[in-house]
Coordinates of C-alpha atoms in Angstrom, one line a residue:
M216 CA 26.3 -127.5 185.1
T217 CA 26.7 -127.3 181.3
A218 CA 29.5 -126.6 178.9
V219 CA 28.3 -123.1 178.8
D220 CA 28.5 -122.5 182.6
Y221 CA 31.9 -124.1 182.9
T222 CA 33.1 -121.8 180.0
V223 CA 32.0 -118.5 181.8
I224 CA 33.7 -119.7 185.0
V225 CA 37.1 -120.7 183.4
V226 CA 37.1 -117.7 181.3
Y227 CA 36.5 -115.5 184.6
L228 CA 39.3 -117.4 186.3
A229 CA 41.8 -116.9 183.3
G230 CA 40.8 -113.2 183.4
M231 CA 41.7 -112.8 186.9
L232 CA 45.4 -114.2 186.1
A233 CA 45.5 -111.9 183.0
L234 CA 44.7 -108.9 185.1
G235 CA 47.3 -110.0 187.6
W236 CA 50.0 -109.9 184.9
W237 CA 48.8 -106.3 183.7
G238 CA 48.9 -105.1 187.2
M239 CA 52.6 -106.2 187.5
R240 CA 53.5 -104.0 184.6
R241 CA 52.1 -100.9 186.6
T242 CA 54.1 -101.7 189.7
T243 CA 57.3 -99.8 190.0
S244 CA 57.5 -98.7 193.6
T245 CA 56.5 -99.8 197.1
S246 CA 53.6 -97.2 196.9
D247 CA 52.3 -98.9 193.6
F248 CA 52.6 -102.5 195.2
L249 CA 51.0 -101.7 198.5
V250 CA 48.6 -98.8 197.9
A251 CA 48.2 -98.7 194.0
G252 CA 50.3 -95.5 194.0
R253 CA 47.7 -93.5 196.2
R254 CA 45.8 -92.5 193.0
L255 CA 42.5 -94.1 192.8
G256 CA 39.5 -92.2 191.6
P257 CA 36.0 -92.3 193.2
A258 CA 34.5 -95.0 190.8
M259 CA 37.5 -97.4 191.1
Y260 CA 37.8 -96.7 194.8
S261 CA 34.1 -97.3 195.7
G262 CA 34.0 -100.6 193.6
T263 CA 37.1 -102.0 195.0
M264 CA 36.1 -101.0 198.6
A265 CA 32.7 -102.7 198.2
A266 CA 34.6 -105.8 196.7
I267 CA 36.9 -106.1 199.8
V268 CA 34.2 -106.0 202.5
L269 CA 31.5 -108.1 200.7
G270 CA 33.2 -111.6 200.8
G271 CA 32.1 -115.2 201.0
A272 CA 30.6 -114.5 204.6
S273 CA 28.4 -111.7 203.1
T274 CA 27.3 -113.6 200.1
I275 CA 27.1 -117.4 201.2
G276 CA 26.8 -116.5 204.8
G277 CA 24.3 -113.7 204.2
V278 CA 22.0 -116.0 202.2
G279 CA 22.2 -118.6 204.9
L280 CA 21.2 -116.0 207.6
G281 CA 18.4 -115.1 205.5
Y282 CA 17.4 -118.9 205.1
Q283 CA 17.5 -119.3 208.8
Y284 CA 16.0 -116.1 210.1
G285 CA 14.2 -114.2 207.1
L286 CA 14.6 -110.7 206.4
S287 CA 16.3 -109.9 209.8
G288 CA 19.2 -112.1 208.4
A289 CA 20.3 -108.9 206.7
W290 CA 21.7 -107.6 209.9
M291 CA 25.2 -109.1 209.7
V292 CA 26.0 -107.4 206.3
L293 CA 24.0 -104.3 207.3
T294 CA 26.4 -103.7 210.2
I295 CA 29.4 -104.1 207.9
G296 CA 27.9 -101.4 205.7
L297 CA 27.0 -99.1 208.4
G298 CA 30.6 -99.5 209.6
L299 CA 32.0 -98.5 206.4
L300 CA 29.6 -95.6 206.2
A301 CA 31.0 -94.5 209.7
L302 CA 34.6 -94.9 208.6
S303 CA 34.1 -93.0 205.3
V304 CA 32.1 -90.1 206.8
F305 CA 34.0 -89.5 210.1
F306 CA 37.4 -90.9 209.7
S307 CA 38.6 -91.7 206.1
A308 CA 39.7 -88.1 205.2
R309 CA 42.1 -88.1 208.2
I310 CA 43.3 -91.6 207.6
A311 CA 44.1 -90.9 203.9
R312 CA 46.0 -87.8 204.8
L313 CA 48.4 -89.7 207.1
K314 CA 50.2 -91.3 204.2
V315 CA 51.1 -94.5 205.7
Y316 CA 51.0 -98.1 204.9
T317 CA 49.7 -99.8 208.1
V318 CA 47.6 -99.2 211.1
S319 CA 50.6 -99.8 213.3
Q320 CA 52.3 -97.0 211.5
M321 CA 49.5 -94.7 212.4
L322 CA 49.9 -95.8 216.1
D323 CA 53.7 -95.0 215.9
L324 CA 52.9 -91.5 214.6
R325 CA 50.4 -90.7 217.2
Y326 CA 52.1 -92.2 220.3
G327 CA 55.6 -91.9 219.4
G328 CA 56.7 -95.4 218.4
S329 CA 55.7 -97.2 221.7
S330 CA 53.2 -99.8 220.5
G331 CA 53.8 -100.6 216.9
L332 CA 55.2 -104.1 217.3
I333 CA 52.4 -105.5 219.5
S334 CA 49.8 -104.0 217.5
G335 CA 51.4 -105.4 214.4
I336 CA 51.3 -108.9 215.9
V337 CA 47.4 -108.5 216.7
M338 CA 46.7 -107.0 213.2
W339 CA 48.7 -109.8 211.7
A340 CA 46.7 -112.4 213.5
Y341 CA 43.4 -110.9 212.4
T342 CA 44.3 -110.5 208.8
L343 CA 45.7 -114.0 208.7
M344 CA 42.4 -115.6 210.0
L345 CA 40.4 -113.4 207.7
A346 CA 42.3 -114.7 204.7
V347 CA 42.0 -118.3 206.0
T348 CA 37.9 -117.9 206.2
S349 CA 37.8 -116.7 202.7
T350 CA 40.2 -119.4 201.5
I351 CA 38.0 -122.2 203.1
A352 CA 35.0 -120.9 201.2
Y353 CA 36.6 -122.0 198.0
A354 CA 35.9 -125.6 199.0
T355 CA 32.1 -125.0 199.0
I356 CA 32.2 -123.1 195.6
F357 CA 34.5 -125.4 193.7
D358 CA 32.7 -128.5 195.0
V359 CA 29.4 -127.1 193.4
I360 CA 31.2 -126.2 190.2
F361 CA 33.5 -129.1 189.7
G362 CA 32.8 -131.6 192.3
L363 CA 36.4 -131.2 193.6
D364 CA 37.8 -132.6 196.7
R365 CA 38.0 -129.9 199.7
V366 CA 41.8 -129.9 199.7
V367 CA 42.0 -129.6 196.0
A368 CA 39.5 -126.8 195.9
I369 CA 41.4 -124.8 198.5
V370 CA 44.7 -125.3 196.8
L371 CA 43.2 -124.2 193.4
G372 CA 41.4 -121.1 194.6
G373 CA 44.3 -120.2 196.7
A374 CA 46.8 -120.7 194.1
I375 CA 44.9 -118.3 191.7
V376 CA 44.6 -115.6 194.4
I377 CA 48.2 -115.9 195.4
C378 CA 49.4 -115.8 191.9
Y379 CA 47.7 -112.5 190.8
S380 CA 48.4 -110.8 194.2
T381 CA 52.0 -111.7 194.2
L382 CA 52.4 -110.5 190.6
G383 CA 51.1 -107.0 191.0
G384 CA 50.2 -106.3 194.5
M385 CA 47.4 -103.8 195.0
W386 CA 47.2 -102.7 191.4
S387 CA 46.4 -106.3 190.5
I388 CA 44.0 -106.7 193.3
T389 CA 42.4 -103.5 192.4
L390 CA 41.9 -104.4 188.9
T391 CA 40.6 -107.8 189.6
D392 CA 38.3 -106.4 192.3
M393 CA 36.7 -104.0 189.7
V394 CA 35.8 -106.9 187.6
Q395 CA 34.5 -108.8 190.7
F396 CA 32.5 -105.9 191.7
V397 CA 30.7 -105.9 188.3
V398 CA 30.3 -109.6 188.1
K399 CA 29.0 -109.7 191.8
T400 CA 26.4 -106.9 191.0
V401 CA 25.2 -108.5 187.9
G402 CA 25.2 -112.1 189.4
V403 CA 23.6 -111.4 192.8
L404 CA 21.5 -108.2 192.5
L405 CA 20.4 -108.3 189.0
L406 CA 20.0 -112.0 188.2
L407 CA 19.9 -114.2 191.5
L408 CA 17.6 -111.9 193.5
P409 CA 14.8 -111.5 191.0
I410 CA 14.9 -115.0 189.7
A411 CA 14.8 -116.3 193.3
V412 CA 11.8 -114.2 194.3
V413 CA 10.0 -115.1 191.1
K414 CA 10.7 -118.9 191.7
A415 CA 9.3 -118.6 195.2
G416 CA 6.1 -117.2 194.0
G417 CA 6.7 -113.5 195.0
F418 CA 6.6 -111.8 198.2
A419 CA 2.9 -112.6 198.8
A420 CA 3.6 -116.3 198.4
M421 CA 6.7 -116.1 200.6
K422 CA 4.7 -114.4 203.3
S423 CA 2.0 -117.1 203.2
E424 CA 4.5 -119.9 203.3
L425 CA 6.7 -118.7 206.2
P426 CA 6.3 -117.8 209.9
S427 CA 5.7 -114.0 210.6
S428 CA 9.2 -113.9 212.3
Y429 CA 10.7 -114.2 208.9
F430 CA 9.4 -110.7 208.1
S431 CA 10.1 -109.1 211.4
P432 CA 13.2 -106.6 211.5
M433 CA 14.4 -108.0 214.8
G434 CA 13.7 -111.6 214.3
I435 CA 17.3 -112.6 214.7
G436 CA 17.2 -111.1 218.2
A437 CA 18.3 -107.7 219.6
Q438 CA 21.4 -109.2 221.4
T439 CA 22.7 -110.7 218.1
V440 CA 22.3 -107.4 216.3
F441 CA 24.3 -105.5 219.1
T442 CA 27.0 -108.1 218.9
Y443 CA 27.2 -107.7 215.1
V444 CA 27.6 -103.9 215.6
L445 CA 30.4 -104.4 218.1
I446 CA 32.3 -107.0 216.0
Y447 CA 31.7 -105.9 212.4
S448 CA 30.7 -102.1 212.5
F449 CA 33.8 -101.5 214.7
G450 CA 35.9 -104.0 212.9
M451 CA 35.2 -101.9 209.6
L452 CA 36.8 -98.9 211.5
I453 CA 40.0 -100.2 212.2
G454 CA 40.9 -103.3 210.1
Q455 CA 44.2 -103.2 208.1
D456 CA 42.6 -104.7 205.0
I457 CA 40.0 -101.7 205.1
W458 CA 42.6 -99.1 205.9
Q459 CA 45.0 -100.2 203.2
R460 CA 42.1 -99.5 200.8
V461 CA 41.5 -96.0 202.2
F462 CA 45.3 -95.4 201.5
T463 CA 44.8 -96.0 197.9
A464 CA 42.3 -93.0 197.5
R465 CA 43.7 -90.2 195.3
N466 CA 42.7 -87.6 197.9
D467 CA 40.5 -87.3 201.2
K468 CA 37.5 -86.3 199.1
V469 CA 37.7 -89.6 197.1
A470 CA 38.1 -91.7 200.4
R471 CA 35.0 -89.9 201.9
V472 CA 32.5 -89.9 198.7
G473 CA 33.7 -93.3 197.4
G474 CA 33.5 -95.0 200.7
T475 CA 30.1 -93.6 201.2
A476 CA 29.0 -95.0 198.1
A477 CA 30.5 -98.5 198.9
G478 CA 28.8 -98.5 202.2
T479 CA 25.4 -97.7 200.7
Y480 CA 26.0 -100.5 198.2
C481 CA 26.5 -102.8 201.1
L482 CA 23.1 -101.9 202.7
A483 CA 21.4 -103.0 199.4
Y484 CA 23.6 -106.2 199.2
A485 CA 22.5 -107.0 202.8
V486 CA 18.9 -106.9 201.8
A487 CA 19.3 -108.9 198.7
G488 CA 21.2 -111.5 200.4
A489 CA 18.4 -111.9 203.1
V490 CA 15.5 -111.9 200.5
I491 CA 17.3 -114.7 198.4
G492 CA 17.8 -116.7 201.7
T493 CA 14.0 -116.2 202.6
A494 CA 13.0 -117.4 199.1
A495 CA 15.4 -120.3 199.3
K496 CA 13.5 -121.3 202.5
V497 CA 10.3 -121.5 200.7
L498 CA 11.8 -123.5 197.8
Y499 CA 13.9 -125.8 199.9
P500 CA 12.5 -126.0 203.5
D501 CA 14.7 -129.0 204.7
L502 CA 18.3 -128.2 203.9
G503 CA 20.8 -129.7 206.1
S504 CA 22.8 -126.3 206.7
P505 CA 21.6 -123.0 206.2
D506 CA 25.0 -122.2 204.4
D507 CA 23.8 -124.6 201.7
A508 CA 21.0 -122.4 200.5
F509 CA 23.2 -120.3 198.2
A510 CA 24.7 -123.3 196.4
T511 CA 21.4 -125.0 196.2
I512 CA 19.3 -122.3 194.7
V513 CA 22.0 -121.4 192.2
K514 CA 22.4 -125.1 191.2
D515 CA 18.7 -125.8 190.9
A516 CA 16.8 -122.5 190.1
L517 CA 18.9 -120.7 187.6
P518 CA 19.0 -121.3 183.8
I519 CA 22.1 -122.4 181.7
G520 CA 24.9 -119.5 181.5
V521 CA 23.2 -117.6 184.3
K522 CA 24.1 -120.3 186.8
G523 CA 27.8 -120.0 185.6
L524 CA 27.8 -116.1 186.1
V525 CA 26.1 -116.3 189.4
L526 CA 28.8 -118.9 190.6
A527 CA 31.5 -116.6 189.2
A528 CA 29.8 -113.9 191.3
A529 CA 30.3 -116.2 194.4
L530 CA 33.9 -116.6 193.5
S531 CA 34.3 -113.0 192.9
A532 CA 33.1 -112.3 196.6
V533 CA 35.4 -114.7 198.0
M534 CA 38.4 -113.8 196.0
S535 CA 38.2 -110.2 196.7
T536 CA 38.0 -110.5 200.4
S537 CA 40.7 -113.2 200.3
S538 CA 43.1 -111.1 198.0
G539 CA 42.6 -108.0 200.3
A540 CA 43.3 -110.0 203.4
L541 CA 46.2 -111.6 202.0
I542 CA 48.2 -108.4 200.9
A543 CA 47.1 -106.8 204.3
C544 CA 48.6 -109.8 206.2
A545 CA 51.9 -109.7 204.1
T546 CA 52.1 -105.8 204.5
V547 CA 51.8 -106.1 208.3
A548 CA 54.1 -109.3 208.5
N549 CA 56.9 -107.5 206.3
N550 CA 56.6 -103.9 207.5
D551 CA 55.4 -104.0 211.0
I552 CA 56.9 -107.2 212.3
W553 CA 59.8 -108.5 210.2
A554 CA 61.4 -105.2 209.7
R555 CA 61.3 -104.4 213.4
L556 CA 62.8 -107.7 214.3
R557 CA 65.6 -107.5 211.8
G558 CA 66.4 -104.0 213.1
R559 CA 66.5 -102.1 209.7
P560 CA 63.9 -101.0 207.2
A561 CA 64.8 -101.5 203.6
T562 CA 65.6 -98.5 201.6
A563 CA 65.6 -99.4 198.0
S564 CA 62.2 -99.3 196.1
H565 CA 62.8 -102.3 193.8
D566 CA 64.3 -104.5 196.7
E567 CA 61.0 -103.4 198.8
V568 CA 58.8 -104.6 196.0
A569 CA 60.6 -107.9 195.8
G570 CA 60.5 -108.2 199.5
N571 CA 56.7 -107.4 199.7
R572 CA 56.0 -109.9 196.8
L573 CA 57.9 -112.5 198.7
F574 CA 55.8 -112.0 201.9
I575 CA 52.6 -112.3 200.0
L576 CA 53.9 -115.6 198.5
V577 CA 54.8 -116.9 201.9
M578 CA 51.7 -115.7 203.6
G579 CA 49.6 -117.2 200.9
V580 CA 51.1 -120.6 201.3
T581 CA 50.6 -120.3 205.0
V582 CA 47.0 -119.4 204.7
V583 CA 46.3 -122.3 202.4
G584 CA 48.1 -124.7 204.8
I585 CA 45.9 -123.4 207.8
S586 CA 42.8 -123.6 205.7
I587 CA 43.2 -127.2 204.8
A588 CA 43.7 -128.0 208.6
L589 CA 40.9 -125.8 209.7
N590 CA 37.2 -126.5 208.9
N591 CA 35.0 -124.1 210.9
V592 CA 34.6 -120.8 209.1
V593 CA 32.3 -119.0 211.7
E594 CA 34.6 -119.7 214.5
A595 CA 37.7 -118.5 212.6
L596 CA 36.0 -115.3 211.6
T597 CA 34.8 -114.7 215.2
V598 CA 38.3 -115.2 216.6
A599 CA 39.6 -112.8 214.0
Y600 CA 37.3 -110.0 214.8
N601 CA 37.1 -110.6 218.5
V602 CA 40.9 -110.1 218.7
L603 CA 41.0 -107.2 216.4
V604 CA 38.2 -105.3 218.0
G605 CA 39.0 -106.2 221.7
G606 CA 42.6 -105.3 221.3
L607 CA 42.9 -102.4 218.9
L608 CA 39.6 -100.5 218.7
V609 CA 40.2 -98.5 221.9
P610 CA 43.8 -97.3 221.1
I611 CA 43.1 -96.6 217.5
L612 CA 39.9 -94.5 218.0
G613 CA 41.4 -93.0 221.3
G614 CA 44.5 -91.8 219.3
L615 CA 42.2 -90.1 216.8
L616 CA 39.6 -88.6 219.2
W617 CA 41.3 -88.1 222.5
K618 CA 44.5 -85.7 223.0
R619 CA 45.4 -87.2 226.4
G620 CA 45.9 -90.8 225.2
T621 CA 49.5 -91.9 225.6
G622 CA 51.7 -94.6 224.2
A623 CA 51.7 -96.4 227.5
G624 CA 47.9 -96.3 227.6
A625 CA 47.7 -97.8 224.1
L626 CA 50.1 -100.5 224.9
A627 CA 48.1 -101.5 228.1
S628 CA 45.0 -101.2 226.2
V629 CA 46.2 -103.7 223.4
A630 CA 47.7 -106.1 226.0
V631 CA 44.7 -106.1 228.5
G632 CA 42.0 -106.1 225.8
G633 CA 43.6 -108.8 223.7
T634 CA 44.4 -111.0 226.6
T635 CA 40.9 -110.7 228.1
V636 CA 39.2 -111.6 224.7
I637 CA 41.5 -114.6 224.3
G638 CA 41.0 -115.7 227.9
L639 CA 37.3 -115.4 227.7
M640 CA 37.0 -117.2 224.4
L641 CA 38.9 -120.1 226.0
W642 CA 36.6 -120.2 228.9
K643 CA 33.2 -119.2 227.5
G644 CA 33.5 -120.4 224.0
V645 CA 34.6 -118.8 220.8
L646 CA 30.9 -117.8 219.9
A647 CA 30.0 -116.4 223.3
S648 CA 29.2 -112.7 223.6
E649 CA 31.2 -112.1 226.8
P650 CA 34.7 -112.0 225.2
I651 CA 33.9 -109.1 223.1
Y652 CA 31.7 -107.2 225.8
I653 CA 34.2 -107.5 228.7
G654 CA 37.3 -107.3 226.5
L655 CA 36.3 -103.9 225.0
L656 CA 35.4 -102.6 228.6
A657 CA 38.8 -103.9 230.0
S658 CA 40.6 -102.4 227.1
L659 CA 39.0 -99.0 227.6
V660 CA 39.6 -98.9 231.3
A661 CA 43.2 -99.8 230.7
Y662 CA 43.6 -97.1 228.2
V663 CA 42.1 -94.2 230.3
A664 CA 43.6 -95.1 233.5
V665 CA 47.2 -95.8 232.2
S666 CA 47.0 -92.7 230.0
L667 CA 46.0 -90.5 232.9
A668 CA 48.6 -92.0 235.2
T669 CA 51.4 -91.3 232.8
K670 CA 53.0 -88.3 231.3
P671 CA 51.2 -86.8 228.3
T672 CA 52.6 -87.6 224.8
D673 CA 55.5 -85.4 223.9
A674 CA 54.4 -82.0 222.2
A675 CA 56.7 -82.6 219.3
V676 CA 55.1 -86.0 218.5
L677 CA 51.5 -84.4 218.9
D678 CA 52.5 -81.5 216.6
A679 CA 53.8 -83.8 214.0
W680 CA 50.7 -85.9 214.3
H681 CA 48.3 -82.9 214.0
R682 CA 50.3 -81.5 211.0
R683 CA 49.9 -85.1 209.2
L684 CA 46.2 -85.1 210.0
A685 CA 45.9 -81.5 208.5
G686 CA 47.3 -82.8 205.2
D687 CA 50.6 -81.0 205.4
P688 CA 53.0 -82.4 202.7
A689 CA 55.0 -85.2 203.9
P690 CA 57.5 -87.6 202.2
E691 CA 56.2 -91.1 201.8
P692 CA 57.0 -93.1 204.9
A693 CA 59.4 -96.0 205.0
P694 CA 57.6 -99.2 205.1
A695 CA 58.7 -99.5 208.7
P696 CA 59.8 -97.2 211.5
A697 CA 63.3 -96.7 212.5
P698 CA 64.4 -99.4 215.2
A699 CA 64.3 -96.8 217.9
N700 CA 60.6 -96.6 217.4
A701 CA 60.1 -100.4 217.8

């Protein structure tokens, strides 16, 4: 690292804080703070959506999987991109037209307010662990950049994200994400990818140096790919962090077109990460951990100035996911859990902005504390997605696709699916495949059986739901439903 590299990184970090301050000046209402006023156009929407889904796991982890398995290491990020494409093409228009703030508010609209609190708790746990995994990743990057102690690195990175997220909410995060998207594109796709391939001698040399399995599309294993689809593709369909970005779209066309562009970008990013990891295997065949591949190739193979930009790109990947997960976690905690427990939603716009800002600060400090205590990123991320998909996939997709689904069925599905996943993770291990397979099946059985055994959803509730889905004009929802719907 040279003075030029350090200057690039410090300027980048200072710019993030400046954009946070600028975003604060544009934030005057709850809608501005939580969903950027619902007025993002296609260019900004697609850039920020790509930034939120491609985090540290997709960048550092994606390169690590390429180092370990070759080109098939792209599958994890490919399934993220495929999930985002499915969300954008099939569901985003309807989601955008709902004009809500959280997934739990969608469930309240669809089922008549019977499952919002428990679904909010599940979603909060998911977004909290997602924020934790991103925050832990700061330790690796800041250690490479500044040689900082792990705890100091987590506190420094976390403090920057908390600061700009607290100042301007979604507007600040959107502005910073656009910069992060550009930096990530230039740093990873346009600089690191070609330089890594050239340093490794080109594709011909890479093929001659590595086993043939490194160039097999399914070298990582069919079961692993299937598990990635269940966890990451389906996770993209229902995560609060992703839906909250859908809510920022100016209209349903922006959500569909912009999301499709972001999903396509993810597919290219997936292949790039796997190729970089494969090149790193040629250059550094004996690394202690596959996750060290990204930092090693950046540190040793890149020229002055470029190294700083690519490390800034890695920071961009981590910060975009971290800030998105943080605001999602705070939104759910305030609007789906705390508002219900206190028994009354706030009504004044200014007070709601202040309240959401306070929750981001509190959740941010909590995330930093947990990140310091926890060290296994893969296990934390797996717990987050297993609980999310096992508990909420069926009632959310069932609500969108099956008219006969009921609130009692949704509640049973969340409880049975979530409990099954957690129990099997305790029994079989966090990284086992059985928790998500059996948990999803149990959730589906409970949803269908209880829905058929109970009275259909009230016709007035369904009528209001269908009118909202059709895009009928509706006032902005209160940040939380009335106590009667809790």
